[in-house]
CSV table of C-alpha atoms in Angstrom, one decimal:
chain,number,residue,atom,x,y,z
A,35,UNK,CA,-19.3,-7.3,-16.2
A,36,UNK,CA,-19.0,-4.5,-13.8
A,37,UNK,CA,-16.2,-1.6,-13.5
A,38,UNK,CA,-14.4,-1.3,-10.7
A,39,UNK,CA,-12.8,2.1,-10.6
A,40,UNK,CA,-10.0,2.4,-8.5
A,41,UNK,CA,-8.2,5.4,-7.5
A,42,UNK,CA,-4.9,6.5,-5.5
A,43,UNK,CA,-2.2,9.0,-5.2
A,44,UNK,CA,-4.3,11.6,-8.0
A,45,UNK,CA,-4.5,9.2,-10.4
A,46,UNK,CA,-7.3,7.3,-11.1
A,47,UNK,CA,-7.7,3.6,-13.5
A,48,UNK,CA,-10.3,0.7,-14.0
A,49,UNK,CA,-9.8,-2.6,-12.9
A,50,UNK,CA,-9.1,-4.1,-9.6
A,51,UNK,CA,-6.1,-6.3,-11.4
A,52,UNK,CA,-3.6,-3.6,-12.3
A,53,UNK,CA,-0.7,-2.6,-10.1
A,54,UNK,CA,-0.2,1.0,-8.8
A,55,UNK,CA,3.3,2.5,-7.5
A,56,UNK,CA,2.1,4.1,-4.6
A,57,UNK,CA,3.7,8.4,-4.3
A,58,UNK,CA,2.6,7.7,-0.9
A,59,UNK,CA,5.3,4.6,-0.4
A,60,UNK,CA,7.9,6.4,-2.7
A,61,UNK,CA,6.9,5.1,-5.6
A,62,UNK,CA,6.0,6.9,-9.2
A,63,UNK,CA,2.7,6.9,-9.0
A,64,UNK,CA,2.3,5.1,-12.4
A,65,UNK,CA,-0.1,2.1,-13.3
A,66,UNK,CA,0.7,-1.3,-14.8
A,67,UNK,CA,-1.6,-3.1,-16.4
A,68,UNK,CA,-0.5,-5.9,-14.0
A,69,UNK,CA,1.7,-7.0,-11.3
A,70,UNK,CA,4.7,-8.4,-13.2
A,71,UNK,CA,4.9,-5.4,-15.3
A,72,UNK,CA,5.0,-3.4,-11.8
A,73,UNK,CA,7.8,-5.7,-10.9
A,74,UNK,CA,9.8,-5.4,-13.9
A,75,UNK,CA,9.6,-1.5,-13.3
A,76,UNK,CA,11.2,-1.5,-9.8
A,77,UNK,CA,15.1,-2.8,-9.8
A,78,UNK,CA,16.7,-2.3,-6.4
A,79,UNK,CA,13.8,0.0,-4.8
A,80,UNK,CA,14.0,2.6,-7.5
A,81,UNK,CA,11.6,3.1,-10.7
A,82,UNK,CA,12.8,2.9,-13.7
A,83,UNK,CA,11.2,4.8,-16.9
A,84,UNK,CA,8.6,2.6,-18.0
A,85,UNK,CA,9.4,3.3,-21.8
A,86,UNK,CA,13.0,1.4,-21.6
A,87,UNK,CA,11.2,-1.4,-20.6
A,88,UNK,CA,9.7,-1.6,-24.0
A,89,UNK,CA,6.1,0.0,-22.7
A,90,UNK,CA,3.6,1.9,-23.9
A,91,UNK,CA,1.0,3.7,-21.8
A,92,UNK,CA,-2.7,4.0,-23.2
A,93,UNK,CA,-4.9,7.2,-22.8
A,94,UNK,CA,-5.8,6.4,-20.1
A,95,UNK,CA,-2.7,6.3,-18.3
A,96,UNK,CA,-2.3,2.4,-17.9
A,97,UNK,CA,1.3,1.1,-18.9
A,98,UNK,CA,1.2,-2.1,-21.3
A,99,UNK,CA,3.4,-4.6,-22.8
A,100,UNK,CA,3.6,-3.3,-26.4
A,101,UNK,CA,2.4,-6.3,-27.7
A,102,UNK,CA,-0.6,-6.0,-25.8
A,103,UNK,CA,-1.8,-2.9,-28.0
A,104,UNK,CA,-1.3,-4.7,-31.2
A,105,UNK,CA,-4.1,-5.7,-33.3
């Protein structure tokens, strides 16, 4: 398996699948574990708070369904 490390706007994850909210495009600059989770983050071209969607963010910065984490 290899790493892909991917990095934009300061920030800085692993793996080619998650979604980034781009500063550069006005977004938040946060990181989703994937695209639906990005999508569920941005109602009517704003962010919203990523924690009342029901997320949790890792160390490393990457925002995940809570289940996810479990177990």
């Amino acid at each position: 398996m290899v790493l892909v490390r991917m990095s934009c706007c300061g920030r800085e994850w692993v793996g080619p699948d998650r979604a980034h909210c781009c500063v550069r495009t006005g977004g938040c600059g946060q990181v989703f574990d994937d695209a639906p989770l990005w999508d569920a983050h941005r109602k009517a071209g704003s962010c919203l708070d990523p924690r009342t969607l029901g997320l949790v963010q890792t160390r490393n910065g990457i925002w995940l369904r809570a289940l996810d984490q479990a177990g």
